[in-house]
Structure formats: structure tokens, C-alpha cells
Amino acid sequence: MARTKSPLTMAIDVACSSKAILQQVQAVNTHDLFKAQADFCGSSMLRAQTFVPPMLLGLSLELALKAWTILDGSKNEPPREHDLSKLFASTSDTTQNRLNLRYQNEVAPFYPNFLNLNYGLEDMLVGIRHAFVEWRYSYEVETARLDSNHMRATAEMLLSEFEDCILVEKAPPAT
């Protein structure tokens, strides 16, 4: 009989998956067209490669938010949801406030929204709510506003705050 993971272990596993995807995006130069690819796909390759990092970052953000949801709700399984906005809304008020505050302090100043001066994490997630689902079929997407750097910074922030929470708040007391 398989042993069930504790919610904390499951949350950490999901967060690690998110971080692994984020690290792959950070490590790969997706605009490096090899000659064979260019010969086979021509200019289509550049368009396809443009959507790969944001699609993977969308998945990384999704998994990071699912890790927070598991941590908050003590459920053993991540919610079956892809909508980033809904995933954020499914976290506790405490987590939402915590993440939004860190976003406002560390990410938002580098990606200002001059149309909405109170632009927060929830606003950012609404704008890319279906990133993974829609962008994985890049050949079907006609237009999209992508900011991979903003998405990357947000994923890094979510995971950094998750790690801080695990190490500081969830760690057993020193003996």
C-alpha cells in the first residue's frame, strides 16, 4: 500500500517542480536558432520559440500557486485548476496579503503599470491567467502580450517566499 504524503511534503514537491521548470527557462537561451531548425522551420521557429518561455513560466507559476494552496489548506493534492487568478484566490487571505506585499515591494517597482497605480499580484495574474493552457499551442495564438521577465520575477518571488515560509515558519524548533 502506497504511503500518502503529508500536505507539507506534497507542497514542497509541487514547489520543487515549479522551481525545476523555472531553472530550465533561466538556463536555456530560447532564441538561439540552430541552422537545422532554421532550414526546416524558417521564420516559424522564432514565433514558436517566443511562446516557449512564457508557457513554461505559466506552468511554473501555476505549480507555485498550487504549492501555496496545499500549504494553506492542508490538502494532500493540488487543486485541478489552471487559472492562475483562481489559484491565487484559493489561497488564504493571509497568504494573499503576504504574497501581494512582497510582490509590491520586490517585483512591481520594476514592472510599473501607469494605468493602475495599485497594480498588485492579483492584477498581474489576471492578465496571464490562462498562460499555460493557451500558450502551449503557440501556433493557434494570434496575438499575445508577453513579458517573460515579469513572469520570471513573479515566479521567483512566489518560490522564494514559499521557501522562506517553509524554512522559518514550518521548520521544527531547534533542539
Coordinates of N, CA and C in Angstrom, one line a residue, residues 6-171:
S6 N 2.4 13.8 3.4 CA 1.8 14.8 4.3 C 1.6 16.1 3.4
P7 N 0.7 16.9 3.8 CA 0.5 18.2 3.0 C 1.8 19.0 2.8
L8 N 2.6 19.0 3.8 CA 3.8 19.8 3.8 C 4.8 19.2 2.7
T9 N 4.9 17.9 2.8 CA 5.7 17.2 1.8 C 5.2 17.4 0.4
M10 N 3.9 17.2 0.2 CA 3.3 17.4 -1.1 C 3.5 18.9 -1.6
A11 N 3.3 19.8 -0.7 CA 3.5 21.2 -1.1 C 5.0 21.5 -1.6
I12 N 5.9 20.9 -0.8 CA 7.3 21.1 -1.2 C 7.6 20.4 -2.5
D13 N 7.1 19.2 -2.7 CA 7.3 18.5 -4.0 C 6.8 19.3 -5.2
V14 N 5.6 19.9 -5.0 CA 5.0 20.7 -6.1 C 5.8 22.0 -6.3
A15 N 6.3 22.6 -5.2 CA 7.2 23.8 -5.4 C 8.5 23.4 -6.0
C16 N 9.0 22.3 -5.7 CA 10.3 21.9 -6.4 C 10.1 21.7 -7.9
S17 N 8.9 21.1 -8.3 CA 8.6 21.0 -9.7 C 8.5 22.4 -10.4
S18 N 7.9 23.3 -9.7 CA 7.8 24.7 -10.2 C 9.2 25.3 -10.4
K19 N 10.1 25.1 -9.4 CA 11.4 25.6 -9.4 C 12.3 25.0 -10.5
A20 N 12.1 23.7 -10.7 CA 12.8 23.0 -11.8 C 12.5 23.6 -13.2
I21 N 11.2 23.8 -13.4 CA 10.8 24.4 -14.6 C 11.4 25.8 -14.8
L22 N 11.3 26.6 -13.7 CA 11.8 28.0 -13.7 C 13.3 27.9 -14.0
Q23 N 14.1 27.0 -13.4 CA 15.5 26.9 -13.7 C 15.8 26.5 -15.1
Q24 N 15.0 25.7 -15.7 CA 15.2 25.4 -17.1 C 15.0 26.6 -18.0
V25 N 14.0 27.4 -17.7 CA 13.7 28.6 -18.5 C 14.9 29.6 -18.4
Q26 N 15.4 29.7 -17.1 CA 16.6 30.6 -16.9 C 17.8 30.1 -17.6
A27 N 18.0 28.8 -17.8 CA 19.2 28.2 -18.3 C 19.3 28.1 -19.8
V28 N 18.1 28.1 -20.5 CA 18.1 27.9 -21.9 C 17.9 29.3 -22.6
N29 N 18.8 29.5 -23.6 CA 18.6 30.6 -24.5 C 17.7 30.2 -25.6
T30 N 16.4 30.5 -25.5 CA 15.4 30.0 -26.4 C 15.5 30.7 -27.8
H31 N 16.2 31.8 -27.9 CA 16.2 32.5 -29.2 C 17.5 32.1 -30.0
D32 N 18.2 31.0 -29.6 CA 19.3 30.6 -30.3 C 18.9 29.6 -31.4
L33 N 18.7 30.1 -32.6 CA 18.3 29.3 -33.7 C 19.4 28.5 -34.3
F34 N 19.3 27.2 -34.3 CA 20.3 26.3 -34.9 C 20.0 26.3 -36.4
K35 N 21.0 26.1 -37.2 CA 20.8 26.1 -38.7 C 19.8 25.1 -39.1
A36 N 19.8 23.9 -38.6 CA 18.9 22.8 -39.0 C 17.5 23.2 -38.7
Q37 N 17.2 23.9 -37.5 CA 15.9 24.3 -37.2 C 15.5 25.4 -38.2
A38 N 16.4 26.4 -38.4 CA 16.0 27.5 -39.3 C 15.7 26.9 -40.7
D39 N 16.5 26.0 -41.2 CA 16.3 25.4 -42.5 C 14.9 24.7 -42.6
F40 N 14.6 24.0 -41.5 CA 13.3 23.2 -41.5 C 12.1 24.1 -41.3
C41 N 12.2 25.0 -40.3 CA 11.0 25.7 -39.9 C 11.0 27.2 -40.4
G42 N 12.1 27.7 -40.9 CA 12.2 29.0 -41.3 C 11.8 30.0 -40.2
S43 N 11.1 31.0 -40.5 CA 10.7 32.1 -39.5 C 9.7 31.6 -38.5
S44 N 9.0 30.4 -38.8 CA 8.1 29.9 -37.9 C 8.7 29.5 -36.5
M45 N 10.0 29.1 -36.6 CA 10.7 28.7 -35.4 C 10.8 29.9 -34.4
L46 N 11.1 31.1 -34.8 CA 11.2 32.2 -33.9 C 9.9 32.4 -33.2
R47 N 8.8 32.4 -34.0 CA 7.4 32.6 -33.3 C 7.2 31.5 -32.3
A48 N 7.5 30.3 -32.6 CA 7.2 29.2 -31.7 C 8.1 29.3 -30.5
Q49 N 9.4 29.7 -30.7 CA 10.3 29.8 -29.5 C 9.9 31.0 -28.7
T50 N 9.3 32.0 -29.2 CA 8.9 33.2 -28.4 C 7.9 32.8 -27.4
F51 N 7.0 31.7 -27.6 CA 6.0 31.3 -26.7 C 6.5 30.3 -25.7
V52 N 7.6 29.6 -25.9 CA 8.0 28.6 -25.0 C 8.3 29.1 -23.6
P53 N 9.2 30.1 -23.4 CA 9.4 30.6 -22.1 C 8.2 31.0 -21.3
P54 N 7.3 31.9 -21.9 CA 6.1 32.3 -21.1 C 5.2 31.1 -20.8
M55 N 5.1 30.1 -21.7 CA 4.3 29.0 -21.5 C 4.8 28.2 -20.3
L56 N 6.1 28.0 -20.3 CA 6.8 27.3 -19.2 C 6.7 28.1 -17.9
L57 N 6.9 29.4 -18.0 CA 6.7 30.2 -16.8 C 5.3 30.2 -16.3
G58 N 4.3 30.1 -17.2 CA 2.9 30.0 -16.8 C 2.7 28.7 -16.0
L59 N 3.3 27.6 -16.4 CA 3.3 26.3 -15.7 C 4.0 26.5 -14.3
S60 N 5.1 27.1 -14.3 CA 5.9 27.3 -13.1 C 5.1 28.1 -12.1
L61 N 4.4 29.2 -12.6 CA 3.6 30.0 -11.7 C 2.4 29.2 -11.2
E62 N 1.8 28.4 -12.1 CA 0.7 27.5 -11.7 C 1.1 26.6 -10.5
L63 N 2.2 25.9 -10.7 CA 2.7 25.0 -9.7 C 3.0 25.7 -8.4
A64 N 3.6 26.8 -8.5 CA 4.0 27.6 -7.3 C 2.7 28.0 -6.5
L65 N 1.7 28.4 -7.2 CA 0.4 28.7 -6.5 C -0.3 27.5 -6.0
K66 N -0.1 26.4 -6.7 CA -0.7 25.1 -6.1 C 0.0 24.7 -4.9
A67 N 1.3 24.9 -4.8 CA 2.1 24.6 -3.6 C 1.6 25.4 -2.4
W68 N 1.3 26.7 -2.7 CA 0.8 27.6 -1.6 C -0.6 27.1 -1.2
T69 N -1.4 26.7 -2.2 CA -2.8 26.2 -1.9 C -2.7 25.0 -1.0
I70 N -1.8 24.1 -1.3 CA -1.7 22.9 -0.5 C -1.2 23.2 0.9
L71 N -0.2 24.1 1.0 CA 0.3 24.5 2.3 C -0.8 25.2 3.1
D72 N -1.6 26.0 2.5 CA -2.7 26.7 3.3 C -3.8 25.8 3.7
G73 N -4.2 24.9 2.8 CA -5.4 24.1 3.1 C -5.2 22.8 3.7
S74 N -3.9 22.4 3.8 CA -3.6 21.0 4.4 C -4.2 19.9 3.5
K75 N -4.4 20.1 2.2 CA -4.8 19.1 1.4 C -3.6 18.3 0.8
N76 N -3.8 17.1 0.5 CA -2.6 16.3 0.0 C -2.5 16.4 -1.5
E77 N -3.4 16.9 -2.2 CA -3.4 17.0 -3.6 C -3.6 18.5 -4.1
P78 N -2.8 18.8 -5.1 CA -3.0 20.2 -5.7 C -4.4 20.3 -6.3
P79 N -5.0 21.5 -6.3 CA -6.3 21.6 -7.0 C -6.2 21.4 -8.5
R80 N -7.2 20.9 -9.1 CA -7.2 20.6 -10.5 C -7.7 21.9 -11.2
E81 N -6.8 22.9 -11.3 CA -7.2 24.2 -11.9 C -5.9 24.7 -12.6
H82 N -6.1 25.4 -13.7 CA -5.0 26.0 -14.4 C -5.1 27.5 -14.4
D83 N -6.2 28.1 -14.0 CA -6.4 29.5 -14.0 C -5.6 30.1 -12.8
L84 N -4.6 30.9 -13.2 CA -3.7 31.5 -12.1 C -4.5 32.4 -11.2
S85 N -5.4 33.1 -11.7 CA -6.2 34.0 -10.8 C -7.0 33.2 -9.8
K86 N -7.6 32.2 -10.3 CA -8.4 31.3 -9.4 C -7.5 30.6 -8.3
L87 N -6.4 30.2 -8.8 CA -5.4 29.5 -7.8 C -5.0 30.5 -6.8
F88 N -4.7 31.7 -7.1 CA -4.3 32.7 -6.1 C -5.5 33.0 -5.2
A89 N -6.7 33.1 -5.7 CA -7.9 33.3 -4.9 C -8.2 32.2 -3.9
S90 N -7.7 31.0 -4.3 CA -7.9 29.8 -3.4 C -6.9 29.7 -2.3
T91 N -5.9 30.6 -2.2 CA -5.0 30.6 -1.1 C -5.7 31.4 0.0
S92 N -5.2 31.3 1.2 CA -5.8 32.0 2.4 C -5.6 33.5 2.3
D93 N -6.4 34.3 3.0 CA -6.2 35.7 3.0 C -4.9 36.1 3.5
T94 N -4.4 35.4 4.4 CA -3.0 35.7 5.0 C -2.0 35.5 3.9
T95 N -2.1 34.4 3.2 CA -1.1 34.2 2.1 C -1.2 35.2 1.0
Q96 N -2.5 35.5 0.6 CA -2.7 36.6 -0.4 C -2.0 37.9 0.0
N97 N -2.3 38.3 1.2 CA -1.7 39.5 1.7 C -0.2 39.5 1.7
R98 N 0.4 38.4 2.2 CA 1.8 38.2 2.3 C 2.5 38.2 0.9
L99 N 1.9 37.5 -0.1 CA 2.4 37.5 -1.4 C 2.3 38.8 -2.1
N100 N 1.1 39.4 -1.9 CA 0.9 40.7 -2.6 C 1.9 41.8 -2.1
L101 N 2.1 41.8 -0.7 CA 3.0 42.7 -0.2 C 4.4 42.5 -0.7
R102 N 4.9 41.3 -0.8 CA 6.2 41.0 -1.3 C 6.3 41.4 -2.8
Y103 N 5.2 41.1 -3.6 CA 5.1 41.5 -5.0 C 5.2 43.0 -5.1
Q104 N 4.5 43.7 -4.3 CA 4.5 45.2 -4.3 C 5.9 45.8 -4.0
N105 N 6.6 45.1 -3.1 CA 7.9 45.6 -2.7 C 9.0 45.2 -3.6
E106 N 9.0 44.0 -4.2 CA 10.1 43.4 -4.9 C 9.9 43.3 -6.4
V107 N 8.7 43.2 -6.9 CA 8.5 42.9 -8.3 C 7.9 44.2 -9.0
A108 N 6.8 44.6 -8.5 CA 6.0 45.7 -9.1 C 6.9 47.0 -9.4
P109 N 7.8 47.4 -8.6 CA 8.6 48.6 -8.9 C 9.4 48.5 -10.2
F110 N 9.7 47.3 -10.6 CA 10.5 47.0 -11.9 C 9.6 46.9 -13.1
Y111 N 8.3 46.7 -12.9 CA 7.3 46.5 -14.0 C 6.1 47.4 -13.7
P112 N 6.2 48.7 -13.7 CA 5.1 49.6 -13.3 C 4.0 49.5 -14.3
N113 N 2.8 49.7 -13.8 CA 1.6 49.8 -14.6 C 1.1 51.2 -14.4
F114 N 1.3 52.1 -15.4 CA 1.0 53.5 -15.2 C -0.5 53.8 -15.3
L115 N -1.3 52.8 -15.8 CA -2.7 52.9 -15.9 C -3.4 52.5 -14.6
N116 N -2.7 51.7 -13.8 CA -3.2 51.3 -12.5 C -2.1 51.3 -11.5
L117 N -2.1 52.4 -10.7 CA -1.1 52.6 -9.7 C -1.1 51.6 -8.6
N118 N -2.2 51.0 -8.3 CA -2.4 50.0 -7.3 C -2.2 48.6 -7.8
Y119 N -1.6 48.4 -8.9 CA -1.4 47.2 -9.6 C -0.7 46.2 -8.7
G120 N -1.4 45.1 -8.4 CA -0.8 44.1 -7.5 C -0.7 42.7 -8.1
L121 N -0.3 41.8 -7.3 CA -0.1 40.4 -7.8 C -1.4 39.8 -8.5
E122 N -2.5 40.1 -7.9 CA -3.7 39.5 -8.4 C -4.0 40.1 -9.8
D123 N -3.7 41.4 -10.0 CA -3.9 42.0 -11.3 C -3.0 41.4 -12.3
M124 N -1.8 41.2 -11.9 CA -0.8 40.6 -12.9 C -1.2 39.2 -13.3
L125 N -1.7 38.4 -12.3 CA -2.1 37.0 -12.6 C -3.4 37.0 -13.5
V126 N -4.3 38.0 -13.3 CA -5.5 38.0 -14.1 C -5.1 38.2 -15.6
G127 N -4.1 39.0 -15.8 CA -3.6 39.3 -17.2 C -3.0 38.1 -17.9
I128 N -2.5 37.1 -17.1 CA -1.9 35.9 -17.7 C -2.6 34.7 -17.2
R129 N -3.8 34.8 -16.8 CA -4.5 33.7 -16.1 C -4.5 32.4 -16.8
H130 N -4.5 32.4 -18.1 CA -4.5 31.1 -18.8 C -3.2 30.8 -19.6
A131 N -2.1 31.4 -19.1 CA -0.8 31.3 -19.8 C -0.5 29.9 -20.3
F132 N -0.4 29.0 -19.4 CA 0.0 27.6 -19.7 C -1.0 27.0 -20.7
V133 N -2.3 27.1 -20.4 CA -3.3 26.4 -21.3 C -3.3 27.0 -22.7
E134 N -3.3 28.3 -22.8 CA -3.4 28.9 -24.1 C -2.1 29.0 -24.9
W135 N -1.0 29.2 -24.2 CA 0.3 29.4 -24.9 C 1.0 28.1 -25.3
R136 N 0.5 27.0 -24.8 CA 1.2 25.7 -25.1 C 0.9 25.3 -26.6
Y137 N -0.1 25.9 -27.2 CA -0.4 25.7 -28.6 C -0.1 27.0 -29.3
S138 N 1.2 27.4 -29.4 CA 1.6 28.7 -29.9 C 1.1 28.9 -31.3
Y139 N 1.0 27.9 -32.1 CA 0.6 28.0 -33.5 C -0.9 28.5 -33.6
E140 N -1.7 28.4 -32.5 CA -3.0 28.8 -32.5 C -3.2 30.3 -32.0
V141 N -2.2 30.8 -31.3 CA -2.3 32.1 -30.7 C -2.0 33.2 -31.8
E142 N -3.0 34.1 -32.0 CA -2.8 35.1 -33.0 C -2.0 36.3 -32.4
T143 N -2.4 36.8 -31.3 CA -1.6 37.8 -30.6 C -1.6 37.6 -29.1
A144 N -0.5 38.0 -28.5 CA -0.4 37.9 -27.1 C 0.6 39.0 -26.6
R145 N 0.3 39.5 -25.4 CA 1.2 40.4 -24.8 C 2.0 39.6 -23.8
L146 N 3.3 39.4 -24.0 CA 4.1 38.6 -23.2 C 5.2 39.4 -22.5
D147 N 5.4 39.2 -21.3 CA 6.6 39.8 -20.6 C 7.2 38.7 -19.8
S148 N 8.1 37.9 -20.4 CA 8.7 36.8 -19.7 C 9.5 37.2 -18.5
N149 N 10.1 38.4 -18.6 CA 10.9 38.9 -17.4 C 10.0 39.1 -16.2
H150 N 8.8 39.7 -16.4 CA 7.9 40.0 -15.3 C 7.4 38.6 -14.8
M151 N 7.1 37.7 -15.7 CA 6.6 36.4 -15.2 C 7.7 35.7 -14.4
R152 N 8.9 35.7 -14.9 CA 10.0 35.1 -14.2 C 10.2 35.7 -12.8
A153 N 10.2 37.0 -12.7 CA 10.4 37.7 -11.5 C 9.3 37.3 -10.5
T154 N 8.1 37.2 -11.0 CA 6.9 36.8 -10.1 C 7.1 35.4 -9.7
A155 N 7.5 34.4 -10.6 CA 7.7 33.0 -10.2 C 8.8 32.9 -9.1
E156 N 9.9 33.7 -9.4 CA 11.0 33.7 -8.4 C 10.5 34.2 -7.0
M157 N 9.7 35.2 -7.0 CA 9.2 35.8 -5.8 C 8.3 34.8 -5.0
L158 N 7.4 34.1 -5.8 CA 6.5 33.2 -5.2 C 7.3 32.0 -4.5
L159 N 8.3 31.5 -5.2 CA 9.0 30.4 -4.7 C 10.0 30.8 -3.6
S160 N 10.5 32.0 -3.7 CA 11.4 32.5 -2.6 C 10.6 32.7 -1.3
E161 N 9.4 33.2 -1.4 CA 8.6 33.4 -0.2 C 8.1 32.0 0.3
F162 N 7.8 31.1 -0.6 CA 7.5 29.7 -0.2 C 8.6 29.1 0.6
E163 N 9.8 29.2 0.1 CA 11.0 28.7 0.8 C 11.2 29.4 2.2
D164 N 11.0 30.7 2.2 CA 11.1 31.4 3.5 C 10.1 30.9 4.5
C165 N 8.9 30.6 4.0 CA 7.8 30.1 4.9 C 8.1 28.8 5.4
I166 N 8.6 27.9 4.5 CA 9.0 26.5 4.9 C 10.1 26.5 5.9
L167 N 11.1 27.3 5.6 CA 12.3 27.3 6.5 C 12.1 28.0 7.8
V168 N 11.4 29.1 7.8 CA 11.2 29.9 9.0 C 10.0 29.4 9.8
E169 N 8.9 29.3 9.2 CA 7.6 29.0 9.9 C 7.3 27.6 10.1
K170 N 7.7 26.7 9.2 CA 7.3 25.3 9.3 C 8.4 24.4 9.8
A171 N 9.6 24.9 9.9 CA 10.7 24.1 10.4 C 10.5 23.7 11.8

